Short mmCIF file of C-alpha atoms in Angstrom, two decimals:
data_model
loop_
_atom_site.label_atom_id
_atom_site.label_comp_id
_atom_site.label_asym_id
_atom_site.label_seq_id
_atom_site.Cartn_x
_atom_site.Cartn_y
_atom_site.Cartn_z
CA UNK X 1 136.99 62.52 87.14
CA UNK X 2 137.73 63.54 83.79
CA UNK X 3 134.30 62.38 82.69
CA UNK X 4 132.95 64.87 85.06
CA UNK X 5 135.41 67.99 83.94
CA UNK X 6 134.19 67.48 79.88
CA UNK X 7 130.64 66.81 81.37
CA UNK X 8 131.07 70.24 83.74
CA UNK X 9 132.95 71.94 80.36
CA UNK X 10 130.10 70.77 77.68
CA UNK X 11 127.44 72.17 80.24
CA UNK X 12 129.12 75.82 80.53
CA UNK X 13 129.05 76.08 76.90
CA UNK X 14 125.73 75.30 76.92
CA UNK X 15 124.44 78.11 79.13
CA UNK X 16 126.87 80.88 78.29
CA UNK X 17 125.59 80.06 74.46
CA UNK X 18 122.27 79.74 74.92
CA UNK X 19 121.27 82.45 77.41
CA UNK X 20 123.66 84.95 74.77
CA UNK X 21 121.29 84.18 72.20
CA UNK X 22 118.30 84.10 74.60
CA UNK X 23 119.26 87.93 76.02
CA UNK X 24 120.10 88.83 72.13
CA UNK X 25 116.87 87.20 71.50
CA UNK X 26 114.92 88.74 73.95
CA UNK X 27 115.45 92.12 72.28
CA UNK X 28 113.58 91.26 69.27
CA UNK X 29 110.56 89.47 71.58
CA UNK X 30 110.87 92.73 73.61
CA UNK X 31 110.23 94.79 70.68
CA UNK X 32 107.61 93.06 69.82
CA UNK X 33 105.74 92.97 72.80
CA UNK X 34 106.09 97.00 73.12
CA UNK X 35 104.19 96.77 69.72
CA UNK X 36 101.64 94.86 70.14
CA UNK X 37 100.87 96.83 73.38
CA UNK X 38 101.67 100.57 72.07
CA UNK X 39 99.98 99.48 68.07
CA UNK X 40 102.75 100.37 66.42
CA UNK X 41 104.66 97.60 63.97
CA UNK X 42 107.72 96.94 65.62
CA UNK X 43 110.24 94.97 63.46
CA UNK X 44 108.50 93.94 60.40
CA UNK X 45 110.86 94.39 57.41
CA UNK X 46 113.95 92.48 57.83
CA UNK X 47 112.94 88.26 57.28
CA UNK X 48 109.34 87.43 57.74
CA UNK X 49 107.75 89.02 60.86
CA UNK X 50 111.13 90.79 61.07
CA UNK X 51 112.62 87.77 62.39
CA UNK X 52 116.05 88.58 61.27
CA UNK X 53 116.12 92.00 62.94
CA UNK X 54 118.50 90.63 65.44
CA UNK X 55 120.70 89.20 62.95
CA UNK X 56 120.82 92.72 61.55
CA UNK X 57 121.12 94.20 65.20
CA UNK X 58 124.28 91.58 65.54
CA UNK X 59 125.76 92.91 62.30
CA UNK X 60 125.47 96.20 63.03
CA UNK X 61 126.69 96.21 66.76
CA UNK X 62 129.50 93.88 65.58
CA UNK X 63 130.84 96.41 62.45
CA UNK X 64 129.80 99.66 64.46
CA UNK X 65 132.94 101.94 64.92
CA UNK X 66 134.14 100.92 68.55
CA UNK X 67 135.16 104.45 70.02
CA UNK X 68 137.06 105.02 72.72
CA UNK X 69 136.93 108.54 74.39
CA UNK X 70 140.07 110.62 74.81
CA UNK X 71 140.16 110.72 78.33
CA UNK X 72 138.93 107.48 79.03
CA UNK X 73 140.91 104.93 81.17
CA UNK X 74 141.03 102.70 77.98
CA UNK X 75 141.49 99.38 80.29
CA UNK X 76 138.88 99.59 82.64
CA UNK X 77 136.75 101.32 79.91
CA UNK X 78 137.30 97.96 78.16
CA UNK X 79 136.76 95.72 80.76
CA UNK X 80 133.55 97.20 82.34
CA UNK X 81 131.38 95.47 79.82
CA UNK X 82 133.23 91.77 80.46
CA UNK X 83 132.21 92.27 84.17
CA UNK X 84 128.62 92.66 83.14
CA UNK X 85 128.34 89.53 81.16
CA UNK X 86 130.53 87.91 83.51
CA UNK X 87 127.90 88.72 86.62
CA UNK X 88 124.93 87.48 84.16
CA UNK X 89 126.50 84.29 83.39
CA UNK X 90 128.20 83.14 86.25
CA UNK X 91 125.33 83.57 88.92
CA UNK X 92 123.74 80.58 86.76
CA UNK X 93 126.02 78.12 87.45
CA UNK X 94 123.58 76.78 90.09
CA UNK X 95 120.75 77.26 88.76
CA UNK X 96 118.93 73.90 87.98
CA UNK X 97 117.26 74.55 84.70
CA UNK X 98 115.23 71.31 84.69
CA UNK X 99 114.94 67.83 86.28
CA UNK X 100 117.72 64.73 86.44
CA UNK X 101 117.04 62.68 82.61
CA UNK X 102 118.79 59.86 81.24
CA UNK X 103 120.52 59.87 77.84
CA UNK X 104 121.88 56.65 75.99
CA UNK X 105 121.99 55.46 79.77
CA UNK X 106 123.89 58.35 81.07
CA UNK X 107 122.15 60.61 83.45
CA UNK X 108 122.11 64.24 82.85
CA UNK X 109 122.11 66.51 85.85
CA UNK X 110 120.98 69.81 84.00
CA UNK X 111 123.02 71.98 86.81
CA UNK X 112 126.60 73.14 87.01
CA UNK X 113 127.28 73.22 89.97
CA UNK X 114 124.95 72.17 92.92
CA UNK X 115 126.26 73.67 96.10
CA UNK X 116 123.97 73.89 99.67
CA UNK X 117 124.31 77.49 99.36
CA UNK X 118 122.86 78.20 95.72
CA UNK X 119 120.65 81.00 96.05
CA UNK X 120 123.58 82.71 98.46
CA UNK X 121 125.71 82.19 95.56
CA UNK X 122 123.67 83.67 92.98
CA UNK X 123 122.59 86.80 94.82
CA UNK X 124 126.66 87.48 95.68
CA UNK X 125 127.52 86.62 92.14
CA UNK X 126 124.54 88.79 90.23
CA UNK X 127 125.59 91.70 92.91
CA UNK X 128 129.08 92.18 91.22
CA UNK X 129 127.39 93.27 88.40
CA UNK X 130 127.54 96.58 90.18
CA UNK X 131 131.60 97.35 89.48
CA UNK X 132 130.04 97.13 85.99
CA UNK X 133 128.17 100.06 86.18
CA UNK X 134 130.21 101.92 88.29
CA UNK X 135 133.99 101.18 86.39
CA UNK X 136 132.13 102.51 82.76
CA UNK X 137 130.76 105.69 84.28
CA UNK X 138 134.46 106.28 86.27
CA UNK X 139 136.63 105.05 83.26
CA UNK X 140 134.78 107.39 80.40
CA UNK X 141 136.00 110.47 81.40
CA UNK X 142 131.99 112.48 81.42
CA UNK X 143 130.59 113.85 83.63
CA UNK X 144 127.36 112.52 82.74
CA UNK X 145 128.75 109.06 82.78
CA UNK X 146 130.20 109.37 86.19
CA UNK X 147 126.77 110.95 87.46
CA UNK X 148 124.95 107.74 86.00
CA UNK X 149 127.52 105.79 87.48
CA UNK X 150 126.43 107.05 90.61
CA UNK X 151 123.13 106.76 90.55
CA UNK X 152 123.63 103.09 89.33
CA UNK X 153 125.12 101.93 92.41
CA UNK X 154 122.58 104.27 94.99
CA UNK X 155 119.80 101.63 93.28
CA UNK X 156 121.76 98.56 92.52
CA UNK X 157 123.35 98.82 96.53
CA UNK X 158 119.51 99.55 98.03
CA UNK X 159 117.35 96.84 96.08
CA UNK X 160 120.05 94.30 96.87
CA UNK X 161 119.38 94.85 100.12
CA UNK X 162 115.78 94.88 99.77
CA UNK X 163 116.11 91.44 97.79
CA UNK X 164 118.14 89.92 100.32
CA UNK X 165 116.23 90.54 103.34
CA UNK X 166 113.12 89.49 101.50
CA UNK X 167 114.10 85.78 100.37
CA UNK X 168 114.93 85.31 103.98
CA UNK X 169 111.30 84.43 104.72
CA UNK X 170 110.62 81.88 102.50
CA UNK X 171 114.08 80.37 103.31
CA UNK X 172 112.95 79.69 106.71
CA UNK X 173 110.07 77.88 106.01
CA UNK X 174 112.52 75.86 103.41
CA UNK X 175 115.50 75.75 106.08
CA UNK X 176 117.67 75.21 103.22
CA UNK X 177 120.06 77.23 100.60
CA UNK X 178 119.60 74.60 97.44
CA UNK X 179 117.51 75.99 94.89
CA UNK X 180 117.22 72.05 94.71
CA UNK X 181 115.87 71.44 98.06
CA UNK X 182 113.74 74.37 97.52
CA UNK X 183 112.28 73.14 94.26
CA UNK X 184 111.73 69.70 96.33
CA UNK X 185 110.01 71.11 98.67
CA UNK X 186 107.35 72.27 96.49
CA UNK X 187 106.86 68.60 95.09
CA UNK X 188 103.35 68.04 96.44
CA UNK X 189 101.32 69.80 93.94
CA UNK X 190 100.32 73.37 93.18
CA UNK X 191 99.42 74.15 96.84
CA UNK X 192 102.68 73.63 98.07
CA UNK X 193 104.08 76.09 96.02
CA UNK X 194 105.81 78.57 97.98
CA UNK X 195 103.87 81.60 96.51
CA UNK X 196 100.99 80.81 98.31
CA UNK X 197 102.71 80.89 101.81
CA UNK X 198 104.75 84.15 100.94
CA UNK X 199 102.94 86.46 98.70
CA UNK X 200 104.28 89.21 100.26
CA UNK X 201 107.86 88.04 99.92
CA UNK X 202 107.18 87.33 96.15
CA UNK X 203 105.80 90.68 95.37
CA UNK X 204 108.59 92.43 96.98
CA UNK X 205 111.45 90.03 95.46
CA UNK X 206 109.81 90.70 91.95
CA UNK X 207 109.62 94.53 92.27
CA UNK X 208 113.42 94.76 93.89
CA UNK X 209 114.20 92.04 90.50
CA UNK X 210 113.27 94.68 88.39
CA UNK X 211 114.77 97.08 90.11
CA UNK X 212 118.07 95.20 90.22
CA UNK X 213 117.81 94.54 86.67
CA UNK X 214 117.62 98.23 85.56
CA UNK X 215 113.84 97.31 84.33
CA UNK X 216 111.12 100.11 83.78
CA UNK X 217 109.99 101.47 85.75
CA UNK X 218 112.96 101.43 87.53
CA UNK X 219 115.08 102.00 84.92
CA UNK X 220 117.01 104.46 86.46
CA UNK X 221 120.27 103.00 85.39
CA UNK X 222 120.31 104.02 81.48
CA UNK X 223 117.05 105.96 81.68
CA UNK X 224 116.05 106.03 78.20
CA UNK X 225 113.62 109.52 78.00
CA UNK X 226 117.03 111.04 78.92
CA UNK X 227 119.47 112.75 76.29
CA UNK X 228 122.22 111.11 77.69
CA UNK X 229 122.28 107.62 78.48
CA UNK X 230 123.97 107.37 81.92
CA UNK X 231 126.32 105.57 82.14
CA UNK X 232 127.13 104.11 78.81
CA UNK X 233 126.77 107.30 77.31
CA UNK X 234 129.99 106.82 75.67
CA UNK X 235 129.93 103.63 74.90
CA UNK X 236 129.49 102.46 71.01
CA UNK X 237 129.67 99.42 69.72
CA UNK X 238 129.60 95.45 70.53
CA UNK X 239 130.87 97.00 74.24
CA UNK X 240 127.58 99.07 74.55
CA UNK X 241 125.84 95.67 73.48
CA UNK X 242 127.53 93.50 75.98
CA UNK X 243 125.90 96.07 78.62
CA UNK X 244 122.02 95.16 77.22
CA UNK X 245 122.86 91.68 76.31
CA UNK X 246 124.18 91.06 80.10
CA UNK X 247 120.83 92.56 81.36
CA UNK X 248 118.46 90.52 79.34
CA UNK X 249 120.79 87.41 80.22
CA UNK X 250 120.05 88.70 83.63
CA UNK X 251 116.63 88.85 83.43
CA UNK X 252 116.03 85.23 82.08
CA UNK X 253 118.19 84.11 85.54
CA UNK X 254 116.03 85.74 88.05
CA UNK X 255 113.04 83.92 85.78
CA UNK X 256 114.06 80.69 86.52
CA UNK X 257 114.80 81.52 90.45
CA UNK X 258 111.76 83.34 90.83
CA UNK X 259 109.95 79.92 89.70
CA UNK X 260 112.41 77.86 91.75
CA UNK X 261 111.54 79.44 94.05
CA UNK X 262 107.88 80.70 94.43
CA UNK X 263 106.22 78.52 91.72
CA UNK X 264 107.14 75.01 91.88
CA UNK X 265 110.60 75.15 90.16
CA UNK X 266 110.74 71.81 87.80
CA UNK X 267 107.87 69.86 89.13
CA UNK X 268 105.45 68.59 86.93
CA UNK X 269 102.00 70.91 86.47
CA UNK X 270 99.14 68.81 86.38
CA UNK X 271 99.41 66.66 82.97
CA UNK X 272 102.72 68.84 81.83
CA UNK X 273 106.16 67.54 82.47
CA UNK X 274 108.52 69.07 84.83
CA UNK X 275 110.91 70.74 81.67
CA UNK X 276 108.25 72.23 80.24
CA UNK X 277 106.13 73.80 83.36
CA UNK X 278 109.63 75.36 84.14
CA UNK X 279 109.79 77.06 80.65
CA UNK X 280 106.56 78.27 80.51
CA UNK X 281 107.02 79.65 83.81
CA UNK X 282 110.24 81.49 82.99
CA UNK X 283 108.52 82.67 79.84
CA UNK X 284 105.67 84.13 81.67
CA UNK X 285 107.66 85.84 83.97
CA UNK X 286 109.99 87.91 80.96
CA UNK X 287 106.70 88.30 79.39
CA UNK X 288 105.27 89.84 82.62
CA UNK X 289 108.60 91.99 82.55
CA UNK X 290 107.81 92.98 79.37
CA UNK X 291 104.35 93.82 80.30
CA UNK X 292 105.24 96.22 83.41
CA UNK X 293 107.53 98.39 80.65
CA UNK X 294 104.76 98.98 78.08
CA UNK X 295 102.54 99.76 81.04
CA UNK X 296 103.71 101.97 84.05
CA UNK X 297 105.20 105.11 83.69
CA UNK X 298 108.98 105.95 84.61
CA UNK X 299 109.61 107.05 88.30
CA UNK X 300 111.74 109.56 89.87
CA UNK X 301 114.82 108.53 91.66
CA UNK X 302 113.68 109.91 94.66
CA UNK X 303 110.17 107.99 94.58
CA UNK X 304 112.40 104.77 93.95
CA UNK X 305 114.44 105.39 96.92
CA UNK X 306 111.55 106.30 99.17
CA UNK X 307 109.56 102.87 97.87
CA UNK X 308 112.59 101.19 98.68
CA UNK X 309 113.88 102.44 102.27
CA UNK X 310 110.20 103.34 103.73
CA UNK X 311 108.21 100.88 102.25
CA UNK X 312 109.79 97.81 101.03
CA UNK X 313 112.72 97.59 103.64
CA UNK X 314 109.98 97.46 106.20
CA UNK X 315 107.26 95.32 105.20
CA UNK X 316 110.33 93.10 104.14
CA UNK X 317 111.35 93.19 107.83
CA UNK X 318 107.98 92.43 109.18
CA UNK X 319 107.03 89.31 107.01
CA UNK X 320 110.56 88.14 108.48
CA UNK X 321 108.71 88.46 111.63
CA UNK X 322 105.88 86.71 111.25
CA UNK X 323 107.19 84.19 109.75
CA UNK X 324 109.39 83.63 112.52
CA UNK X 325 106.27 83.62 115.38
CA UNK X 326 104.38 81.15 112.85
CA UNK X 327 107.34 78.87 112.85
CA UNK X 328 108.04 78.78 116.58
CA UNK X 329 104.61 78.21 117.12
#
């Protein structure tokens, strides 16, 4: 028992210090990636290739005055930013990043916690990200802040639903809640992957996934060709960090389900082994996220809401359907 606590201990270290440098990481890579797409330089002058930019970024988010508005409620102002992280992390605690391995004769089950209910868990978990949104716009005191607050929880609320309703599909064909099982079930080779039976399921999880994670161009949440900046808009600081870091966090979790998921998970690709086909999955798919917000242009809340309720909720609803007759049949 208490090899299994330091075991449990060692691997939530692991992921909450990895995937903090990962989502700080993914700023730089972000960056980048704009550049390279809109030819402009992007970091180039701090460390070769401007590799040290987010060293920099740390130091400057870390020693940046940390101000706290006058009519703020200082505690839940202070807190709001703990729940974001805290709904980035924990939702991976069930996520299996790889396959079983053995090391020095002990085998390694790369997974916190594997529960029959997984991808339940990690779509309830991710969705109390929301009170993070909605406690910093309340707390600051602005009117701006509160109306970002607002509209934060209009889009978080209706792509959750969206993204719910749409993993329901492939789950039937699965007939099980493990993002284990589900990963196992895709063990036969590329054709079993689950992408090829529900396109339509992936497409929609994907687009409500970047919805959900406040990416353009859905990024309604802190809309960035605004003055203001929605709800953080008083936020300063290592707390206005915690908001971004949490997101990008985010982001590399829904990676690693959408390939659980939809592309094979962990199984070995051909000649490639299982740990690394998973990788370059996940980094395709924050590439591909990357992509999609140096390419399409912002939309308008209501366009988002009508995409959402008139188109996605129902072609959600019928590939529940069919799926349904093709299974009883």
């Amino acid at each position: 028992m208490s090899a299994f606590i330091i075991e449990t201990l060692i691997k939530i270290l692991i992921v909450v210090a990895v995937f903090s440098f990962l989502g700080g990481f993914a700023t730089y890579i972000e960056r980048k990636v704009l550049a390279f797409f809109q030819r402009r330089l992007g970091p180039s002058y701090v460390g070769p290739y401007g590799i040290l930019q987010l060293l920099a970024d740390g130091i400057k988010l870390f020693t940046k005055e940390d101000v706290l508005p006058q009519n703020a409620n200082k505690f839940i102002f202070s807190i709001a930013p703990i729940i974001a992280m805290m709904s980035a992390l924990i939702p991976m605690a069930v996520i299996p990043f790889f396959g079983d391995f053995t090391i020095f004769g002990y085998e390694v089950h790369p997974i916190i916690s594997d529960i029959n209910v997984a991808l339940l868990f990690f779509l309830a978990a991710g969705s109390v990200g929301i009170y993070a949104p909605l406690l910093a716009g309340l707390s600051s005191g602005s009117k701006y802040s509160l109306l970002g607050a607002a509209r934060a929880a209009i889009q978080l609320l209706s792509f959750e639903v969206v993204s719910t309703l749409t993993i329901l599909a492939p789950l039937m064909i699965v007939g099980s809640l493990s993002l284990v099982q589900i990963n196992h079930y895709q063990s036969g080779g590329v054709l079993n992957w689950l992408v090829f039976k529900q396109p339509l399921a992936f497409v929609l999880f994907l687009i409500a996934s970047y919805a959900e994670l406040n990416r353009t161009p859905f990024d309604l949440l802190e809309h960035e060709a605004e003055i203001v900046a929605g709800y953080v808009t008083e936020y300063s600081g290592l707390k206005w960090g915690m908001f971004f870091l949490a997101e990008y966090a985010h982001l590399f979790g829904f990676c690693f389900v959408i390939s659980l998921i939809f592309f094979g998970g962990y199984n070995p690709l051909w000649f490639i082994p299982g740990g690394v086909a998973i990788i370059l999955k996940v980094c395709f798919f924050v590439f591909l996220a990357m992509w999609a917000r140096a390419t399409f242009p912002h939309v308008r809340p209501d366009q988002l809401m009508r995409m959402c309720w008139k188109i996605m909720m129902p072609l959600a609803l019928i590939n529940i359907l069919i799926t349904s007759i093709v299974i009883l049949l």
